[in-house]
Amino acid sequence: MEILWVLMALVMLGFVLLQLSRRRRGAVGLVEPGHPDAADPANYGFAREEELDVRMPGPDQDLLDVLDLVQRTQDYRGAQQLLAGTEAEGERRWQRVQAFAGAASLELRQRPGGVGETPGGQWLRVWRAEAPKDAGGAAVHAEFLVQQAWRTATPGTDEFRIIMEEAKTACGEAALLAPGDPIPYLVELSVARGLGYSREEFEQLWLKILDRAPNHMGAHLAALPYWCEKWHGSRELAYSFAEAAAARAPRGSLLAAMPLFAVFEHLPEVNLVSGFYQSEVVTKAVHGALHSVHSARPDDPMQAHVRHLLVFFLVRGERWAEAMNQLTVIDGHVGALPWTLSADPAAEFAVYRALAVAGYEANGGSPATLPH
């Protein structure tokens, strides 16, 4: 989302001008590191920018260990075993499928192969060749093709359509191998957006997911873009989809945060004042998201997605203490919206974190007053 870069630059300029013109309680500015007024995120135990993990939204040590093993040995069996032991209907399996597919895609981009050279991601091709009936491998392969389409081709081109059609076929094959598994249909949601499924086709696909995992947060996040005005819907349709999900969310579900994601998808192109982020529509969506993370299970892997987006809105709305509360939970990982839309997710996250720390301290906060 290129417009975010423009917005960020203008917001940063505004903060710098404020710092040059005044320094008083409640005023936030950016200064050089080492300056007496500089707010240091390290004082709060936050990770250095170069230590931020851009691969995932939150911790999953089992996944990290297996990813390291697979990429070091090029042996797929660790990934196969991890997915086989991960609950099919759960959020974590979807995240792990995405992570394995993303790792293979990144390897291929780094090592495309050539004469006498083995291309990156070879372990995924071997996985599919040696275990063609393995549902986990089939799902990872389908997601790999989807990511390849978005990363290497332009929507609307023949190249993009060819890869997406191949991904659609792969989704069908994965679904046949595990009839009750929602993951192949979650992967197809991105195919549906890329190929421009009709609303009837999309709703039929969505019903298959609801039959298998009606409260799957990852599925709702994957479906939302289809209904947005920049793809095949409108602001009204996206808000309706998100609000319906929140309304039927069971106790402890993160679906109550869906309206905040809909608001994010339809941010105005030019808005440099905090007033918008303190408006009724944003305040209501933020409140729903805060309630969802407070009532969700502590081990819900989708919490991190909601908390990262909350940091964005809370900083923009100058709700410094609340932003800091979220940062104490998610710091260290930045593989989530809105940071992943940036060419440098770690740097983007670090800017917002620095603003949160500066705003918190400008209003009397300190490491001693921040609850952990």
mmCIF file with all atom_site columns, N, CA, C and O in Angstrom, residues 23-60:
data_model
loop_
_atom_site.group_PDB
_atom_site.id
_atom_site.type_symbol
_atom_site.label_atom_id
_atom_site.label_alt_id
_atom_site.label_comp_id
_atom_site.label_asym_id
_atom_site.label_entity_id
_atom_site.label_seq_id
_atom_site.pdbx_PDB_ins_code
_atom_site.Cartn_x
_atom_site.Cartn_y
_atom_site.Cartn_z
_atom_site.occupancy
_atom_site.B_iso_or_equiv
_atom_site.pdbx_formal_charge
_atom_site.auth_seq_id
_atom_site.auth_comp_id
_atom_site.auth_asym_id
_atom_site.auth_atom_id
_atom_site.pdbx_PDB_model_num
ATOM 1   N N  . ARG A 1 23 ? 8.483  21.991  23.036 1.00 0.00 ? 23 ARG A N  1
ATOM 2   C CA . ARG A 1 23 ? 8.704  20.787  23.829 1.00 0.00 ? 23 ARG A CA 1
ATOM 3   C C  . ARG A 1 23 ? 7.977  20.983  25.146 1.00 0.00 ? 23 ARG A C  1
ATOM 4   O O  . ARG A 1 23 ? 8.405  21.725  26.018 1.00 0.00 ? 23 ARG A O  1
ATOM 5   N N  . ARG A 1 24 ? 6.830  20.373  25.288 1.00 0.00 ? 24 ARG A N  1
ATOM 6   C CA . ARG A 1 24 ? 6.066  20.543  26.518 1.00 0.00 ? 24 ARG A CA 1
ATOM 7   C C  . ARG A 1 24 ? 5.346  19.239  26.819 1.00 0.00 ? 24 ARG A C  1
ATOM 8   O O  . ARG A 1 24 ? 5.332  18.322  26.017 1.00 0.00 ? 24 ARG A O  1
ATOM 9   N N  . ARG A 1 25 ? 4.739  19.151  27.943 1.00 0.00 ? 25 ARG A N  1
ATOM 10  C CA . ARG A 1 25 ? 4.013  17.941  28.340 1.00 0.00 ? 25 ARG A CA 1
ATOM 11  C C  . ARG A 1 25 ? 2.930  17.644  27.308 1.00 0.00 ? 25 ARG A C  1
ATOM 12  O O  . ARG A 1 25 ? 2.116  18.474  26.972 1.00 0.00 ? 25 ARG A O  1
ATOM 13  N N  . GLY A 1 26 ? 2.947  16.407  26.804 1.00 0.00 ? 26 GLY A N  1
ATOM 14  C CA . GLY A 1 26 ? 1.961  16.003  25.812 1.00 0.00 ? 26 GLY A CA 1
ATOM 15  C C  . GLY A 1 26 ? 2.423  16.168  24.404 1.00 0.00 ? 26 GLY A C  1
ATOM 16  O O  . GLY A 1 26 ? 1.803  15.659  23.483 1.00 0.00 ? 26 GLY A O  1
ATOM 17  N N  . ALA A 1 27 ? 3.495  16.914  24.132 1.00 0.00 ? 27 ALA A N  1
ATOM 18  C CA . ALA A 1 27 ? 3.992  17.088  22.770 1.00 0.00 ? 27 ALA A CA 1
ATOM 19  C C  . ALA A 1 27 ? 5.020  16.020  22.476 1.00 0.00 ? 27 ALA A C  1
ATOM 20  O O  . ALA A 1 27 ? 5.911  15.765  23.278 1.00 0.00 ? 27 ALA A O  1
ATOM 21  N N  . VAL A 1 28 ? 4.910  15.385  21.318 1.00 0.00 ? 28 VAL A N  1
ATOM 22  C CA . VAL A 1 28 ? 5.784  14.279  20.965 1.00 0.00 ? 28 VAL A CA 1
ATOM 23  C C  . VAL A 1 28 ? 6.673  14.679  19.813 1.00 0.00 ? 28 VAL A C  1
ATOM 24  O O  . VAL A 1 28 ? 6.201  15.228  18.816 1.00 0.00 ? 28 VAL A O  1
ATOM 25  N N  . GLY A 1 29 ? 7.967  14.410  19.925 1.00 0.00 ? 29 GLY A N  1
ATOM 26  C CA . GLY A 1 29 ? 8.881  14.720  18.837 1.00 0.00 ? 29 GLY A CA 1
ATOM 27  C C  . GLY A 1 29 ? 9.911  13.641  18.666 1.00 0.00 ? 29 GLY A C  1
ATOM 28  O O  . GLY A 1 29 ? 10.147 12.832  19.556 1.00 0.00 ? 29 GLY A O  1
ATOM 29  N N  . LEU A 1 30 ? 10.546 13.601  17.499 1.00 0.00 ? 30 LEU A N  1
ATOM 30  C CA . LEU A 1 30 ? 11.622 12.667  17.226 1.00 0.00 ? 30 LEU A CA 1
ATOM 31  C C  . LEU A 1 30 ? 12.932 13.429  17.244 1.00 0.00 ? 30 LEU A C  1
ATOM 32  O O  . LEU A 1 30 ? 13.065 14.458  16.595 1.00 0.00 ? 30 LEU A O  1
ATOM 33  N N  . VAL A 1 31 ? 13.894 12.894  17.981 1.00 0.00 ? 31 VAL A N  1
ATOM 34  C CA . VAL A 1 31 ? 15.200 13.527  18.080 1.00 0.00 ? 31 VAL A CA 1
ATOM 35  C C  . VAL A 1 31 ? 16.265 12.484  17.800 1.00 0.00 ? 31 VAL A C  1
ATOM 36  O O  . VAL A 1 31 ? 15.987 11.295  17.721 1.00 0.00 ? 31 VAL A O  1
ATOM 37  N N  . GLU A 1 32 ? 17.497 12.955  17.667 1.00 0.00 ? 32 GLU A N  1
ATOM 38  C CA . GLU A 1 32 ? 18.595 12.044  17.381 1.00 0.00 ? 32 GLU A CA 1
ATOM 39  C C  . GLU A 1 32 ? 18.852 11.115  18.569 1.00 0.00 ? 32 GLU A C  1
ATOM 40  O O  . GLU A 1 32 ? 18.715 11.520  19.728 1.00 0.00 ? 32 GLU A O  1
ATOM 41  N N  . PRO A 1 33 ? 19.239 9.836   18.299 1.00 0.00 ? 33 PRO A N  1
ATOM 42  C CA . PRO A 1 33 ? 19.614 8.952   19.404 1.00 0.00 ? 33 PRO A CA 1
ATOM 43  C C  . PRO A 1 33 ? 20.722 9.584   20.241 1.00 0.00 ? 33 PRO A C  1
ATOM 44  O O  . PRO A 1 33 ? 21.651 10.195  19.727 1.00 0.00 ? 33 PRO A O  1
ATOM 45  N N  . GLY A 1 34 ? 20.638 9.439   21.560 1.00 0.00 ? 34 GLY A N  1
ATOM 46  C CA . GLY A 1 34 ? 21.630 10.025  22.443 1.00 0.00 ? 34 GLY A CA 1
ATOM 47  C C  . GLY A 1 34 ? 21.263 11.401  22.946 1.00 0.00 ? 34 GLY A C  1
ATOM 48  O O  . GLY A 1 34 ? 21.855 11.905  23.895 1.00 0.00 ? 34 GLY A O  1
ATOM 49  N N  . HIS A 1 35 ? 20.293 12.042  22.299 1.00 0.00 ? 35 HIS A N  1
ATOM 50  C CA . HIS A 1 35 ? 19.822 13.354  22.758 1.00 0.00 ? 35 HIS A CA 1
ATOM 51  C C  . HIS A 1 35 ? 19.161 13.187  24.132 1.00 0.00 ? 35 HIS A C  1
ATOM 52  O O  . HIS A 1 35 ? 18.512 12.182  24.403 1.00 0.00 ? 35 HIS A O  1
ATOM 53  N N  . PRO A 1 36 ? 19.302 14.167  25.019 1.00 0.00 ? 36 PRO A N  1
ATOM 54  C CA . PRO A 1 36 ? 18.690 14.044  26.352 1.00 0.00 ? 36 PRO A CA 1
ATOM 55  C C  . PRO A 1 36 ? 17.192 13.785  26.308 1.00 0.00 ? 36 PRO A C  1
ATOM 56  O O  . PRO A 1 36 ? 16.637 13.184  27.228 1.00 0.00 ? 36 PRO A O  1
ATOM 57  N N  . ASP A 1 37 ? 16.519 14.261  25.250 1.00 0.00 ? 37 ASP A N  1
ATOM 58  C CA . ASP A 1 37 ? 15.068 14.076  25.154 1.00 0.00 ? 37 ASP A CA 1
ATOM 59  C C  . ASP A 1 37 ? 14.691 12.782  24.428 1.00 0.00 ? 37 ASP A C  1
ATOM 60  O O  . ASP A 1 37 ? 13.510 12.506  24.244 1.00 0.00 ? 37 ASP A O  1
ATOM 61  N N  . ALA A 1 38 ? 15.687 12.040  23.972 1.00 0.00 ? 38 ALA A N  1
ATOM 62  C CA . ALA A 1 38 ? 15.387 10.846  23.178 1.00 0.00 ? 38 ALA A CA 1
ATOM 63  C C  . ALA A 1 38 ? 14.750 9.768   24.055 1.00 0.00 ? 38 ALA A C  1
ATOM 64  O O  . ALA A 1 38 ? 15.231 9.456   25.138 1.00 0.00 ? 38 ALA A O  1
ATOM 65  N N  . ALA A 1 39 ? 13.654 9.184   23.567 1.00 0.00 ? 39 ALA A N  1
ATOM 66  C CA . ALA A 1 39 ? 13.003 8.061   24.238 1.00 0.00 ? 39 ALA A CA 1
ATOM 67  C C  . ALA A 1 39 ? 13.579 6.772   23.653 1.00 0.00 ? 39 ALA A C  1
ATOM 68  O O  . ALA A 1 39 ? 13.540 6.580   22.444 1.00 0.00 ? 39 ALA A O  1
ATOM 69  N N  . ASP A 1 40 ? 14.108 5.906   24.485 1.00 0.00 ? 40 ASP A N  1
ATOM 70  C CA . ASP A 1 40 ? 14.811 4.719   24.017 1.00 0.00 ? 40 ASP A CA 1
ATOM 71  C C  . ASP A 1 40 ? 13.956 3.471   24.247 1.00 0.00 ? 40 ASP A C  1
ATOM 72  O O  . ASP A 1 40 ? 13.731 3.080   25.406 1.00 0.00 ? 40 ASP A O  1
ATOM 73  N N  . PRO A 1 41 ? 13.472 2.833   23.176 1.00 0.00 ? 41 PRO A N  1
ATOM 74  C CA . PRO A 1 41 ? 12.679 1.615   23.345 1.00 0.00 ? 41 PRO A CA 1
ATOM 75  C C  . PRO A 1 41 ? 13.412 0.522   24.106 1.00 0.00 ? 41 PRO A C  1
ATOM 76  O O  . PRO A 1 41 ? 12.778 -0.325  24.753 1.00 0.00 ? 41 PRO A O  1
ATOM 77  N N  . ALA A 1 42 ? 14.752 0.534   24.049 1.00 0.00 ? 42 ALA A N  1
ATOM 78  C CA . ALA A 1 42 ? 15.515 -0.501  24.756 1.00 0.00 ? 42 ALA A CA 1
ATOM 79  C C  . ALA A 1 42 ? 15.304 -0.428  26.264 1.00 0.00 ? 42 ALA A C  1
ATOM 80  O O  . ALA A 1 42 ? 15.447 -1.443  26.967 1.00 0.00 ? 42 ALA A O  1
ATOM 81  N N  . ASN A 1 43 ? 14.934 0.747   26.767 1.00 0.00 ? 43 ASN A N  1
ATOM 82  C CA . ASN A 1 43 ? 14.683 0.889   28.206 1.00 0.00 ? 43 ASN A CA 1
ATOM 83  C C  . ASN A 1 43 ? 13.488 0.057   28.660 1.00 0.00 ? 43 ASN A C  1
ATOM 84  O O  . ASN A 1 43 ? 13.319 -0.190  29.856 1.00 0.00 ? 43 ASN A O  1
ATOM 85  N N  . TYR A 1 44 ? 12.661 -0.344  27.709 1.00 0.00 ? 44 TYR A N  1
ATOM 86  C CA . TYR A 1 44 ? 11.476 -1.131  28.032 1.00 0.00 ? 44 TYR A CA 1
ATOM 87  C C  . TYR A 1 44 ? 11.681 -2.613  27.724 1.00 0.00 ? 44 TYR A C  1
ATOM 88  O O  . TYR A 1 44 ? 10.733 -3.396  27.775 1.00 0.00 ? 44 TYR A O  1
ATOM 89  N N  . GLY A 1 45 ? 12.895 -2.975  27.385 1.00 0.00 ? 45 GLY A N  1
ATOM 90  C CA . GLY A 1 45 ? 13.182 -4.367  27.074 1.00 0.00 ? 45 GLY A CA 1
ATOM 91  C C  . GLY A 1 45 ? 12.785 -4.768  25.668 1.00 0.00 ? 45 GLY A C  1
ATOM 92  O O  . GLY A 1 45 ? 12.746 -5.958  25.348 1.00 0.00 ? 45 GLY A O  1
ATOM 93  N N  . PHE A 1 46 ? 12.488 -3.775  24.816 1.00 0.00 ? 46 PHE A N  1
ATOM 94  C CA . PHE A 1 46 ? 12.098 -4.076  23.449 1.00 0.00 ? 46 PHE A CA 1
ATOM 95  C C  . PHE A 1 46 ? 13.319 -4.505  22.629 1.00 0.00 ? 46 PHE A C  1
ATOM 96  O O  . PHE A 1 46 ? 14.449 -4.059  22.869 1.00 0.00 ? 46 PHE A O  1
ATOM 97  N N  . ALA A 1 47 ? 13.076 -5.340  21.639 1.00 0.00 ? 47 ALA A N  1
ATOM 98  C CA . ALA A 1 47 ? 14.143 -5.845  20.778 1.00 0.00 ? 47 ALA A CA 1
ATOM 99  C C  . ALA A 1 47 ? 14.675 -4.743  19.874 1.00 0.00 ? 47 ALA A C  1
ATOM 100 O O  . ALA A 1 47 ? 13.940 -3.834  19.476 1.00 0.00 ? 47 ALA A O  1
ATOM 101 N N  . ARG A 1 48 ? 15.958 -4.824  19.555 1.00 0.00 ? 48 ARG A N  1
ATOM 102 C CA . ARG A 1 48 ? 16.527 -3.897  18.586 1.00 0.00 ? 48 ARG A CA 1
ATOM 103 C C  . ARG A 1 48 ? 15.921 -4.167  17.218 1.00 0.00 ? 48 ARG A C  1
ATOM 104 O O  . ARG A 1 48 ? 15.486 -5.279  16.914 1.00 0.00 ? 48 ARG A O  1
ATOM 105 N N  . GLU A 1 49 ? 15.904 -3.130  16.391 1.00 0.00 ? 49 GLU A N  1
ATOM 106 C CA . GLU A 1 49 ? 15.271 -3.262  15.075 1.00 0.00 ? 49 GLU A CA 1
ATOM 107 C C  . GLU A 1 49 ? 15.837 -4.441  14.286 1.00 0.00 ? 49 GLU A C  1
ATOM 108 O O  . GLU A 1 49 ? 15.084 -5.182  13.650 1.00 0.00 ? 49 GLU A O  1
ATOM 109 N N  . GLU A 1 50 ? 17.147 -4.636  14.329 1.00 0.00 ? 50 GLU A N  1
ATOM 110 C CA . GLU A 1 50 ? 17.761 -5.714  13.553 1.00 0.00 ? 50 GLU A CA 1
ATOM 111 C C  . GLU A 1 50 ? 17.429 -7.099  14.111 1.00 0.00 ? 50 GLU A C  1
ATOM 112 O O  . GLU A 1 50 ? 17.660 -8.115  13.451 1.00 0.00 ? 50 GLU A O  1
ATOM 113 N N  . GLU A 1 51 ? 16.870 -7.154  15.317 1.00 0.00 ? 51 GLU A N  1
ATOM 114 C CA . GLU A 1 51 ? 16.496 -8.428  15.925 1.00 0.00 ? 51 GLU A CA 1
ATOM 115 C C  . GLU A 1 51 ? 15.038 -8.799  15.679 1.00 0.00 ? 51 GLU A C  1
ATOM 116 O O  . GLU A 1 51 ? 14.612 -9.910  16.015 1.00 0.00 ? 51 GLU A O  1
ATOM 117 N N  . LEU A 1 52 ? 14.263 -7.896  15.113 1.00 0.00 ? 52 LEU A N  1
ATOM 118 C CA . LEU A 1 52 ? 12.842 -8.153  14.891 1.00 0.00 ? 52 LEU A CA 1
ATOM 119 C C  . LEU A 1 52 ? 12.656 -9.244  13.844 1.00 0.00 ? 52 LEU A C  1
ATOM 120 O O  . LEU A 1 52 ? 13.268 -9.212  12.785 1.00 0.00 ? 52 LEU A O  1
ATOM 121 N N  . ASP A 1 53 ? 11.802 -10.211 14.146 1.00 0.00 ? 53 ASP A N  1
ATOM 122 C CA . ASP A 1 53 ? 11.556 -11.346 13.266 1.00 0.00 ? 53 ASP A CA 1
ATOM 123 C C  . ASP A 1 53 ? 10.413 -10.995 12.310 1.00 0.00 ? 53 ASP A C  1
ATOM 124 O O  . ASP A 1 53 ? 9.274  -10.789 12.747 1.00 0.00 ? 53 ASP A O  1
ATOM 125 N N  . VAL A 1 54 ? 10.715 -10.920 11.018 1.00 0.00 ? 54 VAL A N  1
ATOM 126 C CA . VAL A 1 54 ? 9.716  -10.509 10.028 1.00 0.00 ? 54 VAL A CA 1
ATOM 127 C C  . VAL A 1 54 ? 8.937  -11.692 9.466  1.00 0.00 ? 54 VAL A C  1
ATOM 128 O O  . VAL A 1 54 ? 8.050  -11.505 8.625  1.00 0.00 ? 54 VAL A O  1
ATOM 129 N N  . ARG A 1 55 ? 9.238  -12.905 9.927  1.00 0.00 ? 55 ARG A N  1
ATOM 130 C CA . ARG A 1 55 ? 8.612  -14.086 9.329  1.00 0.00 ? 55 ARG A CA 1
ATOM 131 C C  . ARG A 1 55 ? 7.227  -14.387 9.880  1.00 0.00 ? 55 ARG A C  1
ATOM 132 O O  . ARG A 1 55 ? 6.378  -14.940 9.164  1.00 0.00 ? 55 ARG A O  1
ATOM 133 N N  . MET A 1 56 ? 6.986  -14.051 11.141 1.00 0.00 ? 56 MET A N  1
ATOM 134 C CA . MET A 1 56 ? 5.735  -14.430 11.784 1.00 0.00 ? 56 MET A CA 1
ATOM 135 C C  . MET A 1 56 ? 5.203  -13.288 12.643 1.00 0.00 ? 56 MET A C  1
ATOM 136 O O  . MET A 1 56 ? 5.976  -12.447 13.107 1.00 0.00 ? 56 MET A O  1
ATOM 137 N N  . PRO A 1 57 ? 3.899  -13.276 12.896 1.00 0.00 ? 57 PRO A N  1
ATOM 138 C CA . PRO A 1 57 ? 3.325  -12.223 13.745 1.00 0.00 ? 57 PRO A CA 1
ATOM 139 C C  . PRO A 1 57 ? 3.645  -12.403 15.218 1.00 0.00 ? 57 PRO A C  1
ATOM 140 O O  . PRO A 1 57 ? 3.652  -11.444 15.983 1.00 0.00 ? 57 PRO A O  1
ATOM 141 N N  . GLY A 1 58 ? 3.879  -13.645 15.614 1.00 0.00 ? 58 GLY A N  1
ATOM 142 C CA . GLY A 1 58 ? 4.144  -13.945 17.010 1.00 0.00 ? 58 GLY A CA 1
ATOM 143 C C  . GLY A 1 58 ? 4.986  -15.197 17.121 1.00 0.00 ? 58 GLY A C  1
ATOM 144 O O  . GLY A 1 58 ? 5.324  -15.834 16.119 1.00 0.00 ? 58 GLY A O  1
ATOM 145 N N  . PRO A 1 59 ? 5.334  -15.591 18.336 1.00 0.00 ? 59 PRO A N  1
ATOM 146 C CA . PRO A 1 59 ? 6.244  -16.722 18.522 1.00 0.00 ? 59 PRO A CA 1
ATOM 147 C C  . PRO A 1 59 ? 5.605  -18.072 18.190 1.00 0.00 ? 59 PRO A C  1
ATOM 148 O O  . PRO A 1 59 ? 4.431  -18.301 18.453 1.00 0.00 ? 59 PRO A O  1
ATOM 149 N N  . ASP A 1 60 ? 6.383  -18.941 17.588 1.00 0.00 ? 60 ASP A N  1
ATOM 150 C CA . ASP A 1 60 ? 6.030  -20.339 17.357 1.00 0.00 ? 60 ASP A CA 1
ATOM 151 C C  . ASP A 1 60 ? 7.358  -21.084 17.244 1.00 0.00 ? 60 ASP A C  1
ATOM 152 O O  . ASP A 1 60 ? 7.862  -21.325 16.150 1.00 0.00 ? 60 ASP A O  1
#
